Amino acid sequence: MTYVVPLRDIKLALDTAGLGQIASLPGFEEAGADMVDSILVEAAKVADNTIAPLNRVGDTQGARMVDGKVVVSPGWTEAWRTLVEGGWNGVAASAEHGGMGLPELLGFAISEMWQSANMAFALCPMLTQGAVNAIRLYGSEAQQARYLPKMVSGEWTGTMNLTEPQAGSDLAAVRTRALPVADGYRISGSKIFITYGDHEMTDNIVHLVLARLPDAPPGVKGISLFVVPKRLVDGDGNSGAPNDVSCASLEHKLGIHGSPTAVLAFGEKGGALGELVGEPNRGLEYMFAMMNHARLNVGLQGLAIAVRAYQQAVAYARARVQGKPVGHTGDAKAAIIGHPDVRRMLVGMKARIEAMRGLLYEVAAAHDVAHAHPDADARAAAQRKVDLLTPIAKGWCTETGNAIASDGVQVHGGMGYVEETGAAQHFRDARITTIYEGTTGIQANDLIGRKLIRDKGQAMGEFLDTVAAAAAELRQDTRLGAIGEGLLAAADKVRDAADWSVAAAARDPRLPYAAAVPFLHLAGLLAGAHALARMARTSAAFGPDEDGDGYYAARIALADVYVAHILPQAAGHWAAVRYGSEPLFAVPEAHL
């Protein structure tokens, strides 16, 4: 079963996130309803007809090295050319550098289509867009002119080179060196886990590399950022002679086989020529512009792979005839979609998918407000919201995506465990999302440390006040009252857990961090419920006469399912936060 873009669901999520209001902000006036509809329809065609059919071949015939060169999966290069020719890489990029200048929210919806259609393929445009953001924000005018037009168009791709074999997530341990020379800097060292670190879909790859200058202080305060192209750029802005960058090997991975994950060697012949981006020793700060973009988009991958797994599970459940469901009145056997437990799994998958989409689009919309709203206070409030919700969106959506991919295997039964059905691929592909761009534990630590304890809960308090106001409004509506009650109860648990975390940090700093992942799950469950509640409110505006096929009534029912079946998990996570940390340290390390 291949992928079909859920265009109606995406449009509802865009409307609920406020795309119409964002289109009225300065610079986004082109994003009118007709243009948006046209772009979404055409993007769906590319996803369904060009990218999705390559998902299986990418898994079975993944990227490989042949005679020292990286060869991508069959059809990959042609699909990339389709994106370049259609201008799809530059939807949300600035017009100044050749993009369309449309809202990030719209680009996010298109990215969901690419990621669901073929996650391994879509990693390339995702990381290129992140590299574009970093150079746009921190690169010099000359660097922007040299690199951005061809990266925005997709003629060149981009990567980020952070970690090394000895460093892992501890970037303070980075050893790659940058030696000043007359024509720039000579970079030497090795980087691992570089997604799309080498390929020949384009004639150049722009690497953003973390490295140390000779006089750099130790730790993360001594890391600088450099732009190091695979091929040097000549005076006319074209790819020239090869730089001293080579692919030493490709990683053999559990999933996303079509994505070439490279080990890159810099400077084996004297040093790769690079340019310093911004000021010395501020590289990690600059790289976070790219990393936060990637983190939110990895959260989107959690949604995307869940959609793919769900669509396949539904198709299988409709076609697989087995047994007589409880309550079935016919004599013949029926499809397993009629079995109550299969219904439970499928509806639960769908409810969580809509919750994830609503949350992720809400963050993308806040990003647009933070960058384009004319009022400084509105921009600041939106940025606080983005900062708060990004680790939640990344951590909770990827964990939920993994759970839904697992449910997809379960719906298939034994057939889900064999590779021929394709359900196992989604399960394998999803597994990386909770790991790269910061594990769930790293996201949770960020949420607890930087987004909660550091500001004494200000941003979280603002978000909870918004949720409480929405819950109060829903409770006044007979049809939506139960959703409001569940939302308010969960918000109270998050508020209590947040207050405990801030207080516990003063007593023993280990305690809130030991509870960080349960707190992230608790906050994610609430954020998802809030997103679903907003969509239920949007859907409730459509009366029976306007809802001929029952689509909008089903959105409200999905919110009811979430409140009844998913949101009660909040109580368990709350208890783990409040009472679970100290017992962890009561178990001696010697007995682990």
Coordinates of C-alpha atoms in Angstrom, one line a residue:
M1 CA 0.0 0.0 0.0
T2 CA 1.5 3.4 -1.0
Y3 CA 0.9 6.7 0.6
V4 CA -1.9 9.1 -0.2
V5 CA -1.6 12.7 1.1
P6 CA -4.4 13.3 3.7
L7 CA -5.0 16.7 2.2
R8 CA -8.3 17.4 4.0
D9 CA -6.7 16.7 7.4
I10 CA -3.8 19.0 6.5
K11 CA -6.0 21.8 5.4
L12 CA -8.0 21.6 8.6
A13 CA -4.8 21.7 10.7
L14 CA -3.6 24.7 8.7
D15 CA -6.9 26.6 9.3
T16 CA -6.9 25.8 13.0
A17 CA -3.2 26.9 13.3
G18 CA -4.3 30.3 11.8
L19 CA -2.8 30.3 8.4
G20 CA -5.4 32.9 7.3
Q21 CA -4.2 35.2 10.0
I22 CA -0.5 34.6 9.3
A23 CA -1.2 35.5 5.6
S24 CA -2.1 39.0 6.8
L25 CA 1.3 39.6 8.4
P26 CA 3.9 41.7 6.6
G27 CA 5.7 39.8 3.9
F28 CA 3.2 36.9 3.7
E29 CA 0.4 38.7 1.7
E30 CA 1.0 36.3 -1.2
A31 CA -0.3 33.3 0.9
G32 CA -3.9 33.8 -0.1
A33 CA -6.4 31.0 0.1
D34 CA -6.3 30.2 -3.7
M35 CA -2.6 30.2 -3.9
V36 CA -2.3 28.0 -0.8
D37 CA -4.8 25.5 -2.2
S38 CA -3.0 25.4 -5.5
I39 CA 0.4 24.8 -3.9
L40 CA -1.0 22.1 -1.6
V41 CA -2.7 20.2 -4.4
E42 CA 0.5 20.3 -6.6
A43 CA 2.7 19.3 -3.7
A44 CA 0.4 16.3 -3.0
K45 CA 0.8 15.2 -6.5
V46 CA 4.6 15.2 -6.2
A47 CA 4.5 13.4 -2.9
D48 CA 2.0 10.7 -4.1
N49 CA 3.4 10.2 -7.6
T50 CA 7.1 10.9 -7.5
I51 CA 8.4 10.5 -3.9
A52 CA 6.2 7.8 -2.3
P53 CA 6.8 5.1 -4.9
L54 CA 10.6 5.3 -4.1
N55 CA 10.1 4.5 -0.4
R56 CA 10.3 0.8 -0.8
V57 CA 13.2 0.7 -3.2
G58 CA 15.1 3.0 -0.9
D59 CA 14.7 0.4 1.8
T60 CA 15.7 -2.6 -0.3
Q61 CA 18.3 -0.9 -2.4
G62 CA 19.8 1.7 -0.1
A63 CA 22.6 4.1 -0.6
R64 CA 26.0 2.4 -1.0
M65 CA 29.6 3.1 -1.8
V66 CA 30.9 2.0 -5.2
D67 CA 34.6 2.6 -6.0
G68 CA 34.8 5.3 -3.4
K69 CA 31.7 7.1 -4.5
V70 CA 28.3 7.3 -2.9
V71 CA 25.5 5.9 -5.1
V72 CA 22.0 6.8 -4.1
S73 CA 18.9 4.5 -4.5
P74 CA 17.4 4.2 -8.0
G75 CA 15.1 7.1 -8.8
W76 CA 16.5 9.4 -6.1
T77 CA 18.4 11.8 -8.4
E78 CA 15.4 12.1 -10.8
A79 CA 13.1 12.8 -7.8
W80 CA 15.4 15.5 -6.5
R81 CA 15.4 17.2 -9.9
T82 CA 11.6 17.3 -9.8
L83 CA 11.9 19.2 -6.5
V84 CA 14.4 21.6 -8.0
E85 CA 12.5 22.2 -11.2
G86 CA 9.3 22.9 -9.2
G87 CA 11.0 25.3 -6.8
W88 CA 9.8 23.2 -3.9
N89 CA 13.0 23.6 -1.8
G90 CA 12.4 27.4 -1.5
V91 CA 8.7 27.6 -0.5
A92 CA 9.5 29.2 2.9
A93 CA 12.8 30.7 1.9
S94 CA 13.2 34.5 1.4
A95 CA 12.5 35.9 -2.0
E96 CA 15.9 37.8 -1.6
H97 CA 17.7 34.5 -2.1
G98 CA 15.4 33.0 -4.7
G99 CA 12.7 31.5 -2.5
M100 CA 8.9 32.1 -2.6
G101 CA 8.9 33.9 0.8
L102 CA 5.8 32.0 2.0
P103 CA 5.0 31.2 5.6
E104 CA 7.0 28.5 7.5
L105 CA 3.6 27.0 8.4
L106 CA 2.9 26.3 4.7
G107 CA 6.3 24.9 4.1
F108 CA 5.9 22.7 7.1
A109 CA 2.7 21.2 5.6
I110 CA 4.6 20.4 2.4
S111 CA 7.4 18.9 4.4
E112 CA 5.0 16.6 6.1
M113 CA 4.0 15.3 2.7
W114 CA 7.6 14.6 1.7
Q115 CA 8.4 12.9 5.0
S116 CA 5.4 10.7 4.9
A117 CA 6.0 9.8 1.3
N118 CA 9.6 8.9 1.8
M119 CA 11.4 9.8 5.1
A120 CA 14.8 8.7 3.9
F121 CA 14.6 10.9 0.8
A122 CA 13.1 13.9 2.6
L123 CA 16.0 14.2 5.0
C124 CA 17.9 15.9 2.3
P125 CA 15.7 18.9 1.7
M126 CA 15.1 19.1 5.5
L127 CA 18.7 19.5 6.4
T128 CA 19.4 21.8 3.4
Q129 CA 16.7 24.2 4.6
G130 CA 18.3 24.1 8.1
A131 CA 21.7 25.0 6.6
V132 CA 20.1 27.8 4.7
N133 CA 18.7 29.2 7.9
A134 CA 22.0 29.2 9.6
I135 CA 23.9 31.0 6.8
R136 CA 21.0 33.5 6.4
L137 CA 21.1 34.4 10.1
Y138 CA 24.9 34.3 10.8
G139 CA 26.7 34.3 7.5
S140 CA 28.3 37.4 5.9
E141 CA 26.7 39.1 2.9
A142 CA 29.4 37.5 0.7
Q143 CA 28.6 34.0 2.1
Q144 CA 24.9 34.5 1.7
A145 CA 25.4 35.6 -1.9
R146 CA 27.8 32.8 -2.6
Y147 CA 25.8 29.9 -1.2
L148 CA 22.2 30.7 -0.6
P149 CA 20.7 31.1 -4.1
K150 CA 21.8 27.6 -5.1
M151 CA 21.0 26.0 -1.8
V152 CA 17.5 27.6 -1.8
S153 CA 16.9 26.3 -5.4
G154 CA 18.2 22.9 -4.5
E155 CA 21.0 23.0 -7.0
W156 CA 23.3 22.5 -4.0
T157 CA 22.4 20.6 -0.7
G158 CA 23.5 21.3 2.8
T159 CA 24.6 19.3 5.9
M160 CA 25.5 19.9 9.5
N161 CA 28.6 18.3 10.9
L162 CA 28.5 18.3 14.7
T163 CA 29.6 15.1 16.4
E164 CA 32.7 12.9 16.2
P165 CA 33.5 9.3 17.3
Q166 CA 34.7 10.3 20.8
A167 CA 32.1 13.0 21.4
G168 CA 28.6 11.6 20.8
S169 CA 26.2 14.2 22.3
D170 CA 29.0 15.9 24.3
L171 CA 30.0 18.5 21.8
A172 CA 32.5 19.9 24.3
A173 CA 34.7 17.0 23.2
V174 CA 34.8 18.0 19.5
R175 CA 38.4 17.9 18.2
T176 CA 38.2 19.0 14.6
R177 CA 40.7 21.8 14.0
A178 CA 40.6 25.0 12.0
L179 CA 44.0 26.5 11.2
P180 CA 44.0 30.1 9.9
V181 CA 45.7 30.5 6.5
A182 CA 45.9 33.3 3.9
D183 CA 42.8 32.2 2.0
G184 CA 40.6 31.2 4.9
Y185 CA 40.9 28.2 7.3
R186 CA 42.2 24.7 6.8
I187 CA 39.9 22.2 8.4
S188 CA 41.1 18.8 9.6
G189 CA 39.3 16.1 11.5
S190 CA 36.5 13.5 11.2
K191 CA 32.7 13.8 11.6
I192 CA 30.2 10.9 12.0
F193 CA 26.5 10.5 11.4
I194 CA 26.4 13.1 8.6
T195 CA 23.0 12.7 6.9
Y196 CA 23.4 13.2 3.1
G197 CA 27.1 13.9 3.8
D198 CA 28.0 12.7 0.3
H199 CA 26.1 11.9 -2.9
E200 CA 26.0 12.9 -6.5
M201 CA 22.4 14.2 -6.8
T202 CA 23.9 17.7 -7.0
D203 CA 27.3 19.0 -8.0
N204 CA 28.1 20.5 -4.6
I205 CA 27.3 20.0 -0.9
V206 CA 27.7 22.8 1.6
H207 CA 28.9 21.4 4.9
L208 CA 28.5 23.4 8.1
V209 CA 31.2 22.2 10.4
L210 CA 32.0 22.7 14.1
A211 CA 35.7 23.0 14.7
R212 CA 38.2 24.6 17.1
L213 CA 40.6 27.4 16.4
P214 CA 44.2 27.1 17.7
D215 CA 43.6 29.6 20.5
A216 CA 40.1 28.4 21.4
P217 CA 39.1 28.0 25.0
P218 CA 38.2 24.5 26.1
G219 CA 34.6 23.1 26.1
V220 CA 31.6 24.4 24.1
K221 CA 32.8 28.0 24.5
G222 CA 35.7 27.2 22.1
I223 CA 33.7 25.9 19.2
S224 CA 33.5 27.9 15.9
L225 CA 31.3 27.3 12.8
F226 CA 32.7 27.0 9.3
V227 CA 31.2 26.6 5.9
V228 CA 33.2 24.0 4.0
P229 CA 31.9 23.1 0.5
K230 CA 32.5 19.7 -1.1
R231 CA 33.8 21.6 -4.2
L232 CA 35.4 25.0 -4.0
V233 CA 33.3 27.8 -5.4
D234 CA 34.9 29.8 -8.2
G235 CA 34.6 33.5 -9.0
D236 CA 31.4 33.0 -11.0
G237 CA 29.6 31.2 -8.1
N238 CA 29.9 27.8 -9.7
S239 CA 31.3 24.5 -8.3
G240 CA 35.0 24.2 -9.1
A241 CA 37.9 22.1 -7.9
P242 CA 37.3 19.3 -5.3
N243 CA 37.9 20.4 -1.7
D244 CA 39.8 18.2 0.8
V245 CA 36.6 16.4 2.0
S246 CA 36.0 12.8 1.5
C247 CA 33.5 10.1 2.5
A248 CA 35.3 7.5 4.5
S249 CA 32.3 5.1 4.8
L250 CA 28.6 4.9 5.1
E251 CA 26.8 3.7 8.2
H252 CA 24.9 0.5 8.0
K253 CA 21.6 1.4 9.8
L254 CA 18.5 -0.2 11.2
G255 CA 16.3 1.9 8.9
I256 CA 16.2 4.9 6.5
H257 CA 18.5 2.9 4.2
G258 CA 18.0 5.2 1.3
S259 CA 19.6 8.1 3.3
P260 CA 23.4 8.1 3.0
T261 CA 24.7 8.6 6.5
A262 CA 28.4 9.4 6.0
V263 CA 31.6 9.4 8.0
L264 CA 33.4 12.4 6.6
A265 CA 37.1 13.0 6.6
F266 CA 38.3 16.6 6.4
G267 CA 41.9 17.5 5.6
E268 CA 43.5 14.2 4.7
K269 CA 45.6 16.0 2.0
G270 CA 46.5 19.1 3.9
G271 CA 43.3 20.6 5.1
A272 CA 39.9 21.4 3.6
L273 CA 39.4 25.0 2.8
G274 CA 36.6 26.6 4.9
E275 CA 35.2 30.0 5.9
L276 CA 34.4 31.2 9.4
V277 CA 30.8 31.9 9.9
G278 CA 30.1 34.8 12.2
E279 CA 32.4 35.4 15.2
P280 CA 35.0 32.9 16.6
N281 CA 33.9 30.6 19.4
R282 CA 30.2 31.1 18.9
G283 CA 29.7 28.1 16.6
L284 CA 27.4 26.1 18.9
E285 CA 25.1 29.1 19.3
Y286 CA 24.9 29.5 15.6
M287 CA 24.4 25.8 14.9
F288 CA 21.4 25.8 17.2
A289 CA 19.6 27.8 14.5
M290 CA 20.0 24.8 12.3
M291 CA 19.5 22.3 15.1
N292 CA 16.2 23.7 16.3
H293 CA 14.9 23.7 12.8
A294 CA 16.0 20.1 12.5
R295 CA 14.5 19.2 15.9
L296 CA 11.1 20.5 15.0
N297 CA 11.3 18.8 11.6
V298 CA 12.3 15.5 13.3
G299 CA 9.1 15.9 15.4
L300 CA 7.3 16.2 12.1
Q301 CA 8.9 12.9 11.0
G302 CA 7.3 11.3 14.0
L303 CA 3.9 12.5 12.7
A304 CA 4.8 11.6 9.1
I305 CA 5.9 8.0 9.7
A306 CA 2.8 7.5 11.9
V307 CA 0.6 8.6 9.0
R308 CA 2.3 6.2 6.7
A309 CA 2.0 3.3 9.2
Y310 CA -1.6 4.2 9.9
Q311 CA -2.7 4.3 6.3
Q312 CA -1.1 0.9 5.7
A313 CA -2.7 -0.6 8.8
V314 CA -6.2 0.7 7.8
A315 CA -5.8 -0.7 4.3
Y316 CA -4.7 -4.1 5.6
A317 CA -7.6 -4.1 8.2
R318 CA -10.1 -3.5 5.5
A319 CA -8.8 -6.2 3.3
R320 CA -7.9 -8.9 5.8
V321 CA -10.8 -11.3 6.4
Q322 CA -10.5 -13.3 9.5
G323 CA -13.0 -14.5 12.1
K324 CA -16.4 -13.1 13.1
P325 CA -16.1 -9.8 15.1
V326 CA -18.1 -9.6 18.3
G327 CA -21.6 -8.3 17.4
H328 CA -21.2 -9.4 13.7
T329 CA -24.6 -10.6 12.5
G330 CA -23.7 -12.1 9.1
D331 CA -22.9 -15.8 8.5
A332 CA -19.6 -15.1 6.7
K333 CA -16.3 -14.0 8.1
A334 CA -15.6 -10.3 8.1
A335 CA -12.6 -8.0 7.7
I336 CA -10.6 -7.5 10.9
I337 CA -11.5 -3.8 10.9
G338 CA -14.8 -4.9 12.5
H339 CA -13.0 -6.4 15.6
P340 CA -13.4 -4.1 18.6
D341 CA -9.7 -4.2 19.5
V342 CA -8.5 -3.5 16.0
R343 CA -11.0 -0.6 16.0
R344 CA -9.4 0.6 19.3
M345 CA -5.9 0.5 17.8
L346 CA -6.9 2.3 14.5
V347 CA -8.9 5.0 16.1
G348 CA -6.3 5.5 18.8
M349 CA -3.6 5.9 16.1
K350 CA -5.8 8.4 14.2
A351 CA -6.5 10.5 17.3
R352 CA -2.8 10.7 18.2
I353 CA -1.9 11.6 14.6
E354 CA -4.3 14.5 14.6
A355 CA -3.0 15.6 18.0
M356 CA 0.6 15.6 16.7
R357 CA -0.3 17.5 13.6
G358 CA -2.2 20.1 15.5
L359 CA 0.7 20.6 17.9
L360 CA 3.4 20.8 15.3
Y361 CA 1.5 23.2 13.1
E362 CA 0.8 25.4 16.1
V363 CA 4.6 25.6 16.7
A364 CA 5.2 26.4 13.0
A365 CA 2.6 29.1 13.1
A366 CA 4.2 30.6 16.3
H367 CA 7.5 30.7 14.4
D368 CA 5.9 32.8 11.7
V369 CA 4.4 35.2 14.2
A370 CA 7.8 35.4 16.0
H371 CA 9.5 36.5 12.8
A372 CA 6.9 38.6 11.0
H373 CA 4.5 40.2 13.5
P374 CA 4.8 44.0 13.6
D375 CA 4.4 44.2 17.4
A376 CA 7.6 43.4 19.4
D377 CA 5.7 42.0 22.4
A378 CA 3.7 39.7 20.1
R379 CA 7.0 38.5 18.5
A380 CA 8.6 37.9 21.9
A381 CA 5.6 35.9 23.2
A382 CA 5.5 33.8 20.1
Q383 CA 9.2 33.1 20.4
R384 CA 8.8 32.0 24.0
K385 CA 6.1 29.6 22.8
V386 CA 8.4 28.2 20.1
D387 CA 11.2 27.7 22.5
L388 CA 8.9 26.0 25.0
L389 CA 7.1 23.7 22.6
T390 CA 10.0 22.7 20.4
P391 CA 11.5 20.0 22.8
I392 CA 8.0 18.8 23.5
A393 CA 7.1 18.5 19.9
K394 CA 10.4 16.8 19.0
G395 CA 10.4 14.4 22.0
W396 CA 6.7 13.5 22.4
C397 CA 5.9 13.4 18.7
T398 CA 8.8 11.0 17.9
E399 CA 8.0 8.8 20.8
T400 CA 4.3 8.7 19.7
G401 CA 5.4 8.1 16.1
N402 CA 7.3 5.0 17.3
A403 CA 4.3 3.8 19.3
I404 CA 2.0 4.2 16.3
A405 CA 4.5 2.4 13.9
S406 CA 4.5 -0.4 16.5
D407 CA 0.7 -0.5 16.5
G408 CA 0.8 -0.7 12.7
V409 CA 2.8 -3.9 13.0
Q410 CA 0.4 -5.2 15.6
V411 CA -2.7 -4.6 13.4
H412 CA -1.0 -6.7 10.7
G413 CA -0.4 -9.5 13.2
G414 CA 2.2 -12.0 12.0
M415 CA 2.2 -10.4 8.6
G416 CA 3.5 -7.2 10.1
Y417 CA 6.6 -9.0 11.3
V418 CA 7.7 -10.0 7.8
E419 CA 9.3 -7.5 5.4
E420 CA 7.0 -8.1 2.4
T421 CA 4.1 -6.2 3.8
G422 CA 6.1 -3.0 4.5
A423 CA 4.9 -2.5 8.0
A424 CA 8.3 -3.5 9.4
Q425 CA 10.0 -0.8 7.4
H426 CA 8.0 2.0 9.0
F427 CA 8.8 0.5 12.4
R428 CA 12.5 0.4 11.6
D429 CA 12.5 3.9 10.0
A430 CA 10.7 5.5 12.9
R431 CA 13.3 4.3 15.5
I432 CA 15.9 6.9 14.7
T433 CA 13.6 9.8 15.2
T434 CA 13.8 9.6 19.0
I435 CA 17.6 9.6 18.8
Y436 CA 19.0 12.0 16.3
E437 CA 19.0 15.8 16.8
G438 CA 19.0 15.0 20.5
T439 CA 17.5 12.0 22.2
T440 CA 14.3 12.1 24.1
G441 CA 16.3 12.5 27.3
I442 CA 18.2 15.5 25.8
Q443 CA 14.9 17.1 24.8
A444 CA 13.5 16.5 28.2
N445 CA 16.5 18.0 29.9
D446 CA 16.2 21.0 27.7
L447 CA 12.6 21.4 28.6
I448 CA 13.3 21.1 32.4
G449 CA 16.5 23.0 32.5
R450 CA 16.3 25.8 29.9
K451 CA 12.6 26.2 29.4
L452 CA 11.2 25.6 33.0
I453 CA 13.7 26.0 35.8
R454 CA 15.7 28.8 34.2
D455 CA 12.7 31.2 33.8
K456 CA 10.9 29.8 36.9
G457 CA 8.1 28.5 34.7
Q458 CA 7.1 31.8 33.0
A459 CA 6.7 30.4 29.5
M460 CA 5.0 27.2 30.7
G461 CA 2.7 29.3 32.8
E462 CA 1.7 31.4 29.8
F463 CA 1.0 28.2 27.8
L464 CA -1.0 26.7 30.6
D465 CA -3.1 29.8 31.0
T466 CA -3.9 29.6 27.3
V467 CA -4.9 25.9 27.7
A468 CA -7.0 26.7 30.8
A469 CA -8.8 29.5 28.9
A470 CA -9.6 27.2 26.0
A471 CA -10.8 24.5 28.4
A472 CA -13.1 27.0 30.1
E473 CA -14.6 28.0 26.8
L474 CA -15.1 24.3 25.8
R475 CA -16.9 23.5 29.0
Q476 CA -19.6 26.0 28.1
D477 CA -20.5 24.0 25.0
T478 CA -22.7 20.9 25.6
R479 CA -21.1 19.0 22.7
L480 CA -17.5 19.8 23.7
G481 CA -17.8 20.0 27.5
A482 CA -16.1 16.6 28.2
I483 CA -13.1 17.6 26.1
G484 CA -12.9 20.8 28.1
E485 CA -13.1 18.9 31.4
G486 CA -10.3 16.5 30.4
L487 CA -8.2 19.3 29.1
L488 CA -8.5 21.3 32.3
A489 CA -7.7 18.3 34.5
A490 CA -4.6 17.5 32.5
A491 CA -3.5 21.2 32.6
D492 CA -3.7 21.2 36.4
K493 CA -1.4 18.1 36.5
V494 CA 1.1 19.8 34.3
R495 CA 1.0 22.9 36.4
D496 CA 1.5 21.0 39.6
A497 CA 4.4 18.9 38.1
A498 CA 6.0 22.1 36.8
D499 CA 5.8 23.8 40.2
W500 CA 7.3 20.6 41.8
S501 CA 10.1 20.5 39.3
V502 CA 11.1 24.1 40.0
A503 CA 11.0 23.6 43.8
A504 CA 12.8 20.2 43.7
A505 CA 15.7 21.7 41.7
A506 CA 16.5 23.9 44.7
R507 CA 16.4 20.9 47.0
D508 CA 18.3 18.4 44.9
P509 CA 19.1 19.3 41.3
R510 CA 19.1 15.6 40.3
L511 CA 15.4 15.1 41.1
P512 CA 13.7 17.2 38.3
Y513 CA 16.1 15.8 35.7
A514 CA 15.4 12.2 36.8
A515 CA 11.7 13.1 36.2
A516 CA 12.3 15.0 33.0
V517 CA 11.2 12.4 30.5
P518 CA 7.9 11.6 32.3
F519 CA 7.4 15.4 32.5
L520 CA 7.9 15.7 28.7
H521 CA 5.4 13.0 28.1
L522 CA 2.9 14.7 30.5
A523 CA 3.4 18.0 28.7
G524 CA 3.1 16.3 25.3
L525 CA -0.1 14.6 26.2
L526 CA -1.5 18.0 27.2
A527 CA -0.2 19.9 24.2
G528 CA -1.7 17.2 21.9
A529 CA -5.1 17.4 23.7
H530 CA -5.0 21.2 23.4
A531 CA -4.4 20.9 19.7
L532 CA -7.2 18.4 19.2
A533 CA -9.5 20.6 21.2
R534 CA -8.8 23.5 19.0
M535 CA -9.6 21.4 15.9
A536 CA -12.8 20.2 17.6
R537 CA -13.8 23.8 18.1
T538 CA -13.0 24.6 14.5
S539 CA -15.0 21.5 13.4
A540 CA -18.0 22.4 15.6
A541 CA -18.6 25.5 13.5
F542 CA -19.8 23.2 10.7
G543 CA -23.4 22.2 11.3
P544 CA -25.0 19.0 9.9
D545 CA -26.0 20.7 6.7
E546 CA -22.4 21.7 6.0
D547 CA -21.0 18.3 7.0
G548 CA -22.6 16.0 4.5
D549 CA -20.1 13.1 4.9
G550 CA -19.7 13.5 8.7
Y551 CA -16.0 14.5 8.5
Y552 CA -16.2 17.3 11.0
A553 CA -18.3 15.3 13.4
A554 CA -15.6 12.6 13.2
R555 CA -13.0 15.2 14.2
I556 CA -14.9 15.9 17.4
A557 CA -15.3 12.2 18.1
L558 CA -11.5 11.8 17.7
A559 CA -11.0 14.4 20.4
D560 CA -13.4 12.5 22.6
V561 CA -11.4 9.3 22.0
Y562 CA -8.2 11.1 22.9
V563 CA -9.7 12.4 26.1
A564 CA -11.1 9.0 27.0
H565 CA -8.3 6.7 25.9
I566 CA -5.0 8.7 25.6
L567 CA -5.2 11.6 28.0
P568 CA -5.7 9.5 31.2
Q569 CA -2.0 8.4 30.8
A570 CA -1.2 11.9 32.1
A571 CA -2.0 10.7 35.6
G572 CA 0.7 8.1 35.5
H573 CA 3.3 10.5 34.2
W574 CA 2.3 13.0 36.8
A575 CA 2.8 10.4 39.5
A576 CA 6.2 9.5 38.1
V577 CA 7.3 13.1 38.2
R578 CA 6.0 13.8 41.7
Y579 CA 7.0 10.5 43.4
G580 CA 9.4 8.7 41.1
S581 CA 12.7 10.4 41.3
E582 CA 14.0 9.6 44.8
P583 CA 13.4 5.8 44.4
L584 CA 15.6 5.9 41.3
F585 CA 18.6 7.0 43.5
A586 CA 17.7 4.4 46.2
V587 CA 18.9 1.7 43.9
P588 CA 22.7 1.5 44.3
E589 CA 24.8 1.7 41.2
A590 CA 26.5 -1.5 42.1
H591 CA 23.2 -3.3 41.8
L592 CA 22.3 -2.0 38.3

